[in-house]
Coordinates of C-alpha atoms and ligand atoms in Angstrom, one line a residue:
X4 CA -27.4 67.1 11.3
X5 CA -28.9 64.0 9.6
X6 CA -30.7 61.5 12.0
X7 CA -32.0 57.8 11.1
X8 CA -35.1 57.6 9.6
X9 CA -36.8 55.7 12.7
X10 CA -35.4 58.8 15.1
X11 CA -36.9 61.5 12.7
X12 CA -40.3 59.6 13.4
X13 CA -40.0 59.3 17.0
X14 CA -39.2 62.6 17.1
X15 CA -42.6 63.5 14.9
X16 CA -44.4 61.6 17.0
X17 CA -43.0 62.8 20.7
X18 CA -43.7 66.5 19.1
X19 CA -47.6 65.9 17.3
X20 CA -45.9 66.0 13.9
X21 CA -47.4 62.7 12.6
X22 CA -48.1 59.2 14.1
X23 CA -49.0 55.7 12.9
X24 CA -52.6 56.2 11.9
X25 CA -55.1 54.9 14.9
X26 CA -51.2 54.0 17.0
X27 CA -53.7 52.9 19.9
X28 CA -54.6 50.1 17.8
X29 CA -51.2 49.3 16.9
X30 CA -51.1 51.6 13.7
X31 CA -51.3 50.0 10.3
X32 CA -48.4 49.6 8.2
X33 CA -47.9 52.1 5.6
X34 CA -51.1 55.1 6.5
X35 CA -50.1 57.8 9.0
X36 CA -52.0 60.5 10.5
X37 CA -50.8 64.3 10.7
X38 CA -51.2 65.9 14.0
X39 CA -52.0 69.3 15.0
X40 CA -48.0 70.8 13.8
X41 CA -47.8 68.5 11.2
X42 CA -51.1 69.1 9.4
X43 CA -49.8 72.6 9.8
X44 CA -46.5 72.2 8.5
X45 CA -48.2 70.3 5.0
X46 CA -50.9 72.5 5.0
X47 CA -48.5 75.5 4.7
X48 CA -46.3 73.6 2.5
X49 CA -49.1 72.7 0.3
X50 CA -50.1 76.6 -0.1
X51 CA -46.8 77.7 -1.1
X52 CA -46.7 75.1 -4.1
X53 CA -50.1 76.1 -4.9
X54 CA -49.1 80.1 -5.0
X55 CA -46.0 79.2 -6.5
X56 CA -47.3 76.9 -9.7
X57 CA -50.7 78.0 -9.6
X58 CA -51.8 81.5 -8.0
X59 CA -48.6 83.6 -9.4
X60 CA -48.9 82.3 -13.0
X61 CA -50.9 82.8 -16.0
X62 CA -50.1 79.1 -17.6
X63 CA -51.3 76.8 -15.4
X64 CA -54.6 76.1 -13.5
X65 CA -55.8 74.0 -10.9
X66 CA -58.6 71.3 -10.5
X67 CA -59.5 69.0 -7.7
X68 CA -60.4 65.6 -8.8
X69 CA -62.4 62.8 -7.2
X70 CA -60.0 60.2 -5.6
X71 CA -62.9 57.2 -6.8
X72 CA -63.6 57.8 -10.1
X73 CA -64.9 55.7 -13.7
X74 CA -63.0 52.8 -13.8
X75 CA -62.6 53.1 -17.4
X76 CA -60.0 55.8 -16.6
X77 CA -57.8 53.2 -15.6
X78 CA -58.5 50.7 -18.2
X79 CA -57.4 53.6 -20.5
X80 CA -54.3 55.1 -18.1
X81 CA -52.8 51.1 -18.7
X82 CA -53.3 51.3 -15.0
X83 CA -55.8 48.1 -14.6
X84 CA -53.3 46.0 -16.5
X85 CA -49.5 47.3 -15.8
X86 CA -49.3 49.2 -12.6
X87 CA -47.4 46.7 -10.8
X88 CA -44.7 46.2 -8.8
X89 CA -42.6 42.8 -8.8
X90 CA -43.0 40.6 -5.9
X91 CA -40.5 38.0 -4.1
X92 CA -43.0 35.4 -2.1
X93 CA -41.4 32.5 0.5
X94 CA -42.0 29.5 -0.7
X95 CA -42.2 28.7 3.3
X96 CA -43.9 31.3 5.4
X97 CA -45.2 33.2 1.8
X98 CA -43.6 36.6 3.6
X99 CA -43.7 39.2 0.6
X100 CA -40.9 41.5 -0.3
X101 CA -41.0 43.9 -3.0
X102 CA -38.2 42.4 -5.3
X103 CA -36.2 45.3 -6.5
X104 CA -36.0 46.9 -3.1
X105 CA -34.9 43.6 -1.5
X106 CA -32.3 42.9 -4.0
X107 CA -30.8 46.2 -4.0
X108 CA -30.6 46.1 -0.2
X109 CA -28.7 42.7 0.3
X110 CA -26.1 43.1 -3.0
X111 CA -26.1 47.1 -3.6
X112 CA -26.8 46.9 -7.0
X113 CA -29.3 49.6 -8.7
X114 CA -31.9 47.6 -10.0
X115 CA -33.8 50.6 -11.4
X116 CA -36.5 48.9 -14.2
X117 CA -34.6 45.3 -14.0
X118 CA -36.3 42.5 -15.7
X119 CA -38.2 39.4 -13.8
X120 CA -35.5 37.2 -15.3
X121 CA -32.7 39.5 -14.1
X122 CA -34.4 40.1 -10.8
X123 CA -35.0 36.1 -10.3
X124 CA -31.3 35.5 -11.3
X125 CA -29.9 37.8 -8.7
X126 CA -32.1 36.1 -5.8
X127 CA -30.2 32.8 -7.0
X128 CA -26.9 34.0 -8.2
X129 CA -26.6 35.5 -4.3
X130 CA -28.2 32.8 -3.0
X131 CA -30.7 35.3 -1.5
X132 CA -33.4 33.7 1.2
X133 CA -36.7 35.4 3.3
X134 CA -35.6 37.3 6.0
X135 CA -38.3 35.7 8.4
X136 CA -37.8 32.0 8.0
X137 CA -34.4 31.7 5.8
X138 CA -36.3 29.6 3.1
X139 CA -36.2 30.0 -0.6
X140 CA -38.3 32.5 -2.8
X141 CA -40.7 31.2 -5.3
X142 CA -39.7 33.0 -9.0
X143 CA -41.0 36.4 -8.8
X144 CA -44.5 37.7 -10.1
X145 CA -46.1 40.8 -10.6
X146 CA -48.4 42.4 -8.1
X147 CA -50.9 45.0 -9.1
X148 CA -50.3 48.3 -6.8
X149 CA -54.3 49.7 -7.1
X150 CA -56.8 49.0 -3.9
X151 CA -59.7 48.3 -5.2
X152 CA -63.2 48.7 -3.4
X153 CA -66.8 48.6 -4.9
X154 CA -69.7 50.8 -5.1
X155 CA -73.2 50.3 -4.3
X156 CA -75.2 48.5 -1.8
X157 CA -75.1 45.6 -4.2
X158 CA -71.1 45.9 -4.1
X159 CA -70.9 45.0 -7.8
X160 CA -68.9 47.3 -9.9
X161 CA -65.6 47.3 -9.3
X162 CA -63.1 50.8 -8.7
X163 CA -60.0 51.8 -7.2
X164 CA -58.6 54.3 -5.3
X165 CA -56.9 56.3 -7.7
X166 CA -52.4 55.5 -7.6
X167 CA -52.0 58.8 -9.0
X168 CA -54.0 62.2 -9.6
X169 CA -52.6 62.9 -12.5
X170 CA -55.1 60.8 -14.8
X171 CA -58.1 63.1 -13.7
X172 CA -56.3 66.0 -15.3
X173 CA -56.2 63.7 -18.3
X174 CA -59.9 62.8 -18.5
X175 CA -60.8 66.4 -18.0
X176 CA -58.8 68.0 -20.4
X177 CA -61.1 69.2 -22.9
X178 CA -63.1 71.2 -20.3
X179 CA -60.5 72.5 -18.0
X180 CA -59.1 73.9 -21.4
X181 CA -62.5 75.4 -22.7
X182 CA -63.6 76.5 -19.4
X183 CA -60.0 78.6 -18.5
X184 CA -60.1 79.6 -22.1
X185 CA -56.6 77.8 -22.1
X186 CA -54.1 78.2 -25.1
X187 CA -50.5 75.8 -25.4
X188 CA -48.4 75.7 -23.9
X189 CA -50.3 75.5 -20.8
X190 CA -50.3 73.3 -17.7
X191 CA -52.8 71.9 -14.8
X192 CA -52.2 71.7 -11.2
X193 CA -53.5 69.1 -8.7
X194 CA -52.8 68.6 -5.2
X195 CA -54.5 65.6 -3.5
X196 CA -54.2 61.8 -2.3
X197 CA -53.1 58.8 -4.0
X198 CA -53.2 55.4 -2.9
X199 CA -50.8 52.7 -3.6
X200 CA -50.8 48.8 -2.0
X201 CA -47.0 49.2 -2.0
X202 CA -45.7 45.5 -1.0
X203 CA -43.0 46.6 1.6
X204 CA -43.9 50.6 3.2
X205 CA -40.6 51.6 4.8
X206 CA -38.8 54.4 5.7
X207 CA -42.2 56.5 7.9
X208 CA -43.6 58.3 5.1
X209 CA -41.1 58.2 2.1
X210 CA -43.0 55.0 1.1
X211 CA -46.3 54.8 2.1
X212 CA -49.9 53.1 1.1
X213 CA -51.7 56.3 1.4
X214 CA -49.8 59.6 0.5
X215 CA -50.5 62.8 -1.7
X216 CA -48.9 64.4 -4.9
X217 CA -48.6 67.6 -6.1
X218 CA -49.0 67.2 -9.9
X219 CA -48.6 69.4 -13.3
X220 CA -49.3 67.9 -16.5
X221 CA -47.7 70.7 -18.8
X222 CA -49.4 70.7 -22.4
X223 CA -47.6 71.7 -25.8
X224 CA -48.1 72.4 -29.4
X225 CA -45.5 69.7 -30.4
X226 CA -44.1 72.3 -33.4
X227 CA -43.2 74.8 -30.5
X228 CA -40.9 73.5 -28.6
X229 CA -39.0 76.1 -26.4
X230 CA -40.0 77.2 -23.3
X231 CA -40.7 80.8 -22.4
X232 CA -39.5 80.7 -19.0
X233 CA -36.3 79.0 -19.4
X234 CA -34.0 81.7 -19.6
X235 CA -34.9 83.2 -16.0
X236 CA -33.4 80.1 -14.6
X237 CA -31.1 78.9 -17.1
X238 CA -28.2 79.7 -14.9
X239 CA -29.4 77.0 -11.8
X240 CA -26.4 74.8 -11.0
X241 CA -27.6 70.8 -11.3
X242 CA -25.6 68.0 -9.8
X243 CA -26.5 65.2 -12.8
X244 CA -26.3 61.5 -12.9
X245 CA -26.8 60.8 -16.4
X246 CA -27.8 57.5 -17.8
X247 CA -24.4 57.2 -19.5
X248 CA -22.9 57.5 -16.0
X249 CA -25.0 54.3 -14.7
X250 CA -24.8 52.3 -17.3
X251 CA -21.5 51.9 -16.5
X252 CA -22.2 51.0 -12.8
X253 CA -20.7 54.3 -11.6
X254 CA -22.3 57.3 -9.7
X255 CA -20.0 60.5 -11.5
X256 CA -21.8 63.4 -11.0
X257 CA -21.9 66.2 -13.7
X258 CA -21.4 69.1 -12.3
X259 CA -23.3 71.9 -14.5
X260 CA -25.9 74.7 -15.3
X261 CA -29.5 74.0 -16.7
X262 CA -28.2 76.2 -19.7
X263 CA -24.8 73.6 -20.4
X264 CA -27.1 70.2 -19.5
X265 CA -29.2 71.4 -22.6
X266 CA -26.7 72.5 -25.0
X267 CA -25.1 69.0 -23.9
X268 CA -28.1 67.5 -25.1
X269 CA -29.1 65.9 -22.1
X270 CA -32.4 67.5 -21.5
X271 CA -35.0 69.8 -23.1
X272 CA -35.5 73.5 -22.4
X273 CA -38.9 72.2 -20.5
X274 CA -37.0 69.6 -18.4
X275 CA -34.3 72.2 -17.4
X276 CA -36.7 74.3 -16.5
X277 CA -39.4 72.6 -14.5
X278 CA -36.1 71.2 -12.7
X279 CA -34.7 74.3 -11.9
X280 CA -38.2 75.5 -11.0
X281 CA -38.6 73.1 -8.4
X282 CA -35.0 73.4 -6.9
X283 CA -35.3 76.8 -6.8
X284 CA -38.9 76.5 -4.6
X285 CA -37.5 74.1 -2.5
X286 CA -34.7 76.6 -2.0
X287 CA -36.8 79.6 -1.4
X288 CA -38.3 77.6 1.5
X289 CA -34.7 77.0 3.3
X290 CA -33.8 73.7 1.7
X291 CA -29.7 73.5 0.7
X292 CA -29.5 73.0 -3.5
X293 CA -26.3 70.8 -2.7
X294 CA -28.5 67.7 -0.9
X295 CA -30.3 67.5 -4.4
X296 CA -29.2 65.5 -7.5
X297 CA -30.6 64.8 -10.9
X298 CA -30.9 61.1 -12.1
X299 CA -31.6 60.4 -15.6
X300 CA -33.7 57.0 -16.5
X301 CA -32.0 55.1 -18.3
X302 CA -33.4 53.5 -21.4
X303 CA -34.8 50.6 -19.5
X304 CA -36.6 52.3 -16.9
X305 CA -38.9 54.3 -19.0
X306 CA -42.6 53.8 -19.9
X307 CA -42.6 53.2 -24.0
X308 CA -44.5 56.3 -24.5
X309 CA -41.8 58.1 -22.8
X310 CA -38.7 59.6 -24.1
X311 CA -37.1 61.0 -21.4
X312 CA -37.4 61.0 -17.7
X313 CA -35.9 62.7 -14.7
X314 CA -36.2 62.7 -11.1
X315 CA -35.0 65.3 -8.5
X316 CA -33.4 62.9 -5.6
X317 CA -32.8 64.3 -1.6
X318 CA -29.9 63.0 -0.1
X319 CA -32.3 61.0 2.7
X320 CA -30.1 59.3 5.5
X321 CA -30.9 56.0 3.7
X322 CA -29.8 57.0 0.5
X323 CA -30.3 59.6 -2.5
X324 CA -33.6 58.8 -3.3
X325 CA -36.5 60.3 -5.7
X326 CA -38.6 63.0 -4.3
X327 CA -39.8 64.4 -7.6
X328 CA -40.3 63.1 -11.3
X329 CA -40.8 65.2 -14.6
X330 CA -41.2 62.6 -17.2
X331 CA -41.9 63.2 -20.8
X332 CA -45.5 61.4 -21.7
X333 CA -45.8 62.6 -25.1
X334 CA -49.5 62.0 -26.5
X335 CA -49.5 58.8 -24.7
X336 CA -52.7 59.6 -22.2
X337 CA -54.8 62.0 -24.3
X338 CA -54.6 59.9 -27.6
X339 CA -55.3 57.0 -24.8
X340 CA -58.6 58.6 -23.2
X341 CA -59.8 59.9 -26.5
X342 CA -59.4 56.2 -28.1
X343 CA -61.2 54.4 -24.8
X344 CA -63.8 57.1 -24.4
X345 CA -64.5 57.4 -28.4
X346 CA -64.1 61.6 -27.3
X347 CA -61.9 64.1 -29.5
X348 CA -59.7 65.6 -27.1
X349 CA -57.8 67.7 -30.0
X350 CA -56.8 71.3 -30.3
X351 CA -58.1 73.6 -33.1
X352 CA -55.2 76.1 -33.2
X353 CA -57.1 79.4 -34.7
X354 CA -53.9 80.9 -36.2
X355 CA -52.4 78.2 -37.9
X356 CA -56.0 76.7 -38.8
X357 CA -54.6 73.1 -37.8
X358 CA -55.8 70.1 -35.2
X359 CA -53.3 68.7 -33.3
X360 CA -53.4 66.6 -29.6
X361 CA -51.4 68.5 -27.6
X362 CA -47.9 66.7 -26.2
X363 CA -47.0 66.5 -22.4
X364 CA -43.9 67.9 -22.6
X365 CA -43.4 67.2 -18.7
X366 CA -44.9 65.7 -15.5
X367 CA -43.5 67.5 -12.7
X368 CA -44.9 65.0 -10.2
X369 CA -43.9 65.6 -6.9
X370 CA -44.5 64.1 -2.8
X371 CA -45.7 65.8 -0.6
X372 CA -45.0 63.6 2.0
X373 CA -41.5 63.0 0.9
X374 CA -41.2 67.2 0.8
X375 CA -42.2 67.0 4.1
X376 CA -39.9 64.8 5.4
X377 CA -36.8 66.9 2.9
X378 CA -38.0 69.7 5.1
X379 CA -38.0 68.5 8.5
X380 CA -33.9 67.1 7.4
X381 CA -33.4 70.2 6.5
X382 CA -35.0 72.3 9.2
X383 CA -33.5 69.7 12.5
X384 CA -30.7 70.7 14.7
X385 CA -29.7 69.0 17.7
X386 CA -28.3 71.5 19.1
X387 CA -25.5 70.7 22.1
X388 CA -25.1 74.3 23.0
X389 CA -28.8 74.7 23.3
X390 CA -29.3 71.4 25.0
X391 CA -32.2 71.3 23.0
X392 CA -33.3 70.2 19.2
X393 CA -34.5 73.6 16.7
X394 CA -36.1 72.8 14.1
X395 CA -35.1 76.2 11.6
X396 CA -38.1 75.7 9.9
X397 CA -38.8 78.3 6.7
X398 CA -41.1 80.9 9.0
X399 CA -43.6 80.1 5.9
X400 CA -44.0 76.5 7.1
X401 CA -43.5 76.7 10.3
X402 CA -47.0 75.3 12.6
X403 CA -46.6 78.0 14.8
X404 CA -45.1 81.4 14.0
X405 CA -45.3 83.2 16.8
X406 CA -45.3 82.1 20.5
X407 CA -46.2 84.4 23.1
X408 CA -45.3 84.8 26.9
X409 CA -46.1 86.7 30.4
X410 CA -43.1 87.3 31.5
X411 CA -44.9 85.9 35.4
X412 CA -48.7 85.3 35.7
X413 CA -49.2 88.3 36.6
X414 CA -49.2 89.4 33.2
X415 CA -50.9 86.8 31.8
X416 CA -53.7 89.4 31.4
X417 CA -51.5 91.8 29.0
X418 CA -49.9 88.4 27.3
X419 CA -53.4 87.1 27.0
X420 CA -54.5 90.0 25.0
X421 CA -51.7 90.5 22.5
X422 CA -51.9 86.8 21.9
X423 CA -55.8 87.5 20.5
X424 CA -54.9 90.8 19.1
X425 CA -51.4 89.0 17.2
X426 CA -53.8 85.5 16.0
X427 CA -55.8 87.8 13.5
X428 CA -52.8 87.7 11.5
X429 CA -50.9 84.9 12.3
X430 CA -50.1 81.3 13.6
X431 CA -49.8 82.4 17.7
X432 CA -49.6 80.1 20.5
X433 CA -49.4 81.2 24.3
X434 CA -47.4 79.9 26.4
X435 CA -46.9 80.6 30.6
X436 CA -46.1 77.1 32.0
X437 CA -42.3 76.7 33.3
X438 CA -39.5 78.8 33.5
X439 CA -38.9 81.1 29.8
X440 CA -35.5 78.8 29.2
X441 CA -38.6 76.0 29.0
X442 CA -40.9 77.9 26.9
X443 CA -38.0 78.9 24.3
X444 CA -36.8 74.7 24.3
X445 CA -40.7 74.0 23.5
X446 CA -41.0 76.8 20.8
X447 CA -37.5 75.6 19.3
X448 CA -38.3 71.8 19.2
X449 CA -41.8 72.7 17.0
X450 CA -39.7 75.5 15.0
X451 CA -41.2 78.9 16.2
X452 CA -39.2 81.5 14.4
X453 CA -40.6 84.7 17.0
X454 CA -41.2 84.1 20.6
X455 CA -42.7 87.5 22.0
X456 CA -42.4 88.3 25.7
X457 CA -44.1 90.3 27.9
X458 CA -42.7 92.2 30.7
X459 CA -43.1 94.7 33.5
X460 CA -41.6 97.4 31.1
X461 CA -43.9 100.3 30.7
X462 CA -42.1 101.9 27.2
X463 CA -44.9 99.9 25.1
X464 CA -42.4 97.4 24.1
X465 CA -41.7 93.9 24.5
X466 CA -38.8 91.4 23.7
X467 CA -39.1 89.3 20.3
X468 CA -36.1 86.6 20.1
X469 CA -35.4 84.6 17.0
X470 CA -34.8 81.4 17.1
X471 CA -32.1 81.0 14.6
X472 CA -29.9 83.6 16.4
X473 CA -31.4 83.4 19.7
X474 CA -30.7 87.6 19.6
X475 CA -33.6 89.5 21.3
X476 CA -34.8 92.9 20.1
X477 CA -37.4 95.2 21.6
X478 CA -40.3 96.2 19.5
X479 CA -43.1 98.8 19.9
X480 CA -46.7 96.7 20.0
X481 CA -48.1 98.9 17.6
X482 CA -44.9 97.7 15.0
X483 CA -45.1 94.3 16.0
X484 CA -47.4 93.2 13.2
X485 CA -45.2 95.0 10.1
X486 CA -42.1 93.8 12.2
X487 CA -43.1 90.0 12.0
X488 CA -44.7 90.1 8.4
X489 CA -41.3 91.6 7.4
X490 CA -39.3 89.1 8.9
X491 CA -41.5 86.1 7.2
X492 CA -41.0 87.4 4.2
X493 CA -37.8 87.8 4.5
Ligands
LIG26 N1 -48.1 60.7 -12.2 C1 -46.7 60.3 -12.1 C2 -46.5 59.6 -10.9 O1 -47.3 59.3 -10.1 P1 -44.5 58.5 -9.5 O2 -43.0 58.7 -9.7 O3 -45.1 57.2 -9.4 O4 -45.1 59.3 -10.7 C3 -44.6 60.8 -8.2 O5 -44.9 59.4 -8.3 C4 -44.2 61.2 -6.8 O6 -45.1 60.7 -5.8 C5 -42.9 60.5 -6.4 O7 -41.8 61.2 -6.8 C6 -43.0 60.6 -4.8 O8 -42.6 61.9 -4.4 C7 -44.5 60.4 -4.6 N2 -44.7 59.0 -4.3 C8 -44.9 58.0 -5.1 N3 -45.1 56.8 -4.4 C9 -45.1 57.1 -3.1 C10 -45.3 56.4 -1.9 N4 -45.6 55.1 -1.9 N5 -45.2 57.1 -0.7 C11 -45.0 58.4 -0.7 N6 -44.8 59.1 -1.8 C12 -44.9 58.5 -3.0

């Protein structure tokens, strides 16, 4: 069951999911804090990328970049000069909106990488005025996204927070690739923070100031095109929006494999594949492959360096909307960095005996924040039956995985100790206050898939319900361990 946006963060807040950052100072519009589930919940999430891309494979590495670093990164990225967002001000009150978003809501229209001039002709065309004080908008203007700060007790030079993590893969390409002894095609991992002055933060944390990506940038030998791992996953079923389909202001979807949308034409093998990749992890982790859809950029929307884009959108209550992007960057970043920082960032390929900057192929560039909130939606069930809300959280991700109970206090002592003997291996929480209905509500409501409790029995069992099928089987103490770990794994 799908619930407003603002309901999805009451409920995170009423359960210690995630609250407006510093909320007894009246929060602060776009920066939340995680609480003690929901630091869980993105913890564990963030792990299971990190094995997924990272610890299972033998192409891609990870690094862990600063989030201030050498300005000159930026200057190079094109970040200093274009990373900016267009901005409607009142001529009145001066209340800012971010112009596409505004537009968009009030006529419908997509607005996806619309000009100044078309944006500033829709606000008059619809005679559009600020919501706040109902008086005109002066013409639109850009509005650079990056928070600056300075360094030094003497505050002088000048740095950002970084808007992205990708660039410190970028400027430390040539060692990451010596130092794992790293051969195209081959990719690097980052998970971290990014920070963006977004002009309008809405919808709790799919746009926020301060959020984190989970980035790849995936190098090639641009005379090798095909991708090894395509074939495994060739057969993944996409639900497309091409640009064809919005250029002529309709949303058909095209209903077809990874294999067909590349012998169409549509995509690359490397596209398909990181695509399918990344459906097929969210998948793995409970989420339903039908709430996805591919969009294709149109020609408009994309950088110049890029050729083709794609983003992976999650049917939000507010709207499909991108969660993921794997854009095509071609040399654009290396040739970039190696022109600013006068560095050769080529490849000396031993068996063909030639040099050549290697090509990014694609940027998987994904939210975690946004996957966070894809699998809350998926996971949330307000059940009527139940009386209560289950979240059917992946057991992976859930905060807690097991939640233990005495049966009465008067074996809180035997509860007590399988709880410490049970938190060697995994998430446990205790629980003895209220009635056992209560305690299976609570565990529900945060998404505890095992709730063990303990009773008077004395066979050396005790009763471990699910929460998905609320079914209750008894289990030897001594099998308990294998028993869960086989049920997380599924
Ligand atoms: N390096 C490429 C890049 O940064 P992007 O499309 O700007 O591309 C990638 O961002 C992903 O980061 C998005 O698909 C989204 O999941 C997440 N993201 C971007 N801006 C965000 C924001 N203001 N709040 C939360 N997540 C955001």
């Amino acid at each position: 069951m799908t619930i407003p946006i603002d309901d999805m963060a009451a409920f995170c807040k009423k359960k210690g999911l995630v609250y407006n950052t510093a909320d007894m100072y009246g929060g602060l519009a776009g920066f939340f804090d995680y609480g003690p589930f929901g630091v869980e919940i993105k913890n564990k999430l963030k792990a299971a990328w990190w094995s997924y891309w990272v610890q299972s494979r033998e192409d891609i590495v990870g690094i862990d970049g600063a989030i201030i670093t050498n300005p000159s990164v930026w200057k190079a990225s094109g970040h200093t000069e274009n990373f900016c967002d267009q901005m409607l001000v009142c001529s009145k009150c001066a209340a800012k909106q971010r112009a596409d978003a505004f537009i968009e809501e009030q006529t419908g229209k997509n607005l996806e990488g619309a000009s100044a001039e078309e944006l500033n002709s829709l606000v008059a065309e619809n005679k559009l005025v600020c919501p706040a004080c109902k008086s005109s908008f002066k013409e639109v203007k850009d509005f650079n996204l990056m928070f600056s700060t300075s360094i030094g007790a003497a505050g002088g030079d000048d740095a950002y927070l970084r808007p992205e993590t990708a660039q410190l893969i970028f400027a430390n390409f040539k060692l990451i690739q010596e130092h794992a002894r790293l051969k195209p095609p081959f990719g690097v991992a980052q998970i971290g923070k990014a920070f963006r002055n977004e002009i309008s933060p809405r919808n709790f944390l799919f746009r926020c100031r301060e959020f984190e990506q989970m980035e790849i940038e995936y190098f090639i030998n641009p005379t090798i095109q095909t991708c090894p791992y395509y074939a495994e996953l060739e057969n993944t079923h996409f639900y497309l929006l091409d640009a064809a389909a919005q250029e002529e202001g309709t949303e058909n979807i095209l209903e077809l494999t990874a294999k067909e949308a590349v012998e169409k034409k549509i995509m690359h093998e490397w596209h398909a594949y990181f695509l399918a990749a990344n459906i097929s992890w969210f998948a793995s982790l409970g989420v339903r492959p039908e709430n996805f859809r591919i969009r294709e950029h149109m020609k408009q929307e994309l950088a110049h360096y890029s050729s083709a884009c794609f983003d992976l959108e999650y049917k939000f209550p507010f709207g499909y909307k991108e969660l993921l992007g794997v854009a095509d960057r071609g040399t654009y970043d290396l040739g970039r960095h190696q022109e600013h920082a006068k560095k050769d960032l080529m490849i000396y390929d031993d068996d063909t005996k030639e040099k050549y900057l290697p090509v990014v192929i694609a940027e998987p560039s994904l939210g975690v924040d946004r996957s966070f909130l894809v699998f809350l939606y998926e996971a949330y069930d307000d059940d009527k039956e139940r009386g209560n809300i289950v979240l059917h959280l992946h057991p992976r991700l859930a905060p807690i995985t097991v939640s233990v109970f005495p049966l009465t206090n008067k074996l809180a002592g035997k509860a007590r100790e399988l709880y410490k003997a049970l938190k060697h291996s995994f998430a446990v929480s205790y629980d003895a206050s209220g009635s056992v209905g209560r305690r299976y509500a609570r565990a529900d409501e945060l998404g505890t898939p095992f709730c063990i409790t303990v009773d008077f029995e004395e066979d050396g069992c005790v009763t471990v319900r699910d929460r998905d099928t609320t079914k209750q089987e008894r289990v030897k103490i001594e099998a308990l361990t294998s028993y869960l770990r086989k049920k997380i794994e599924g």
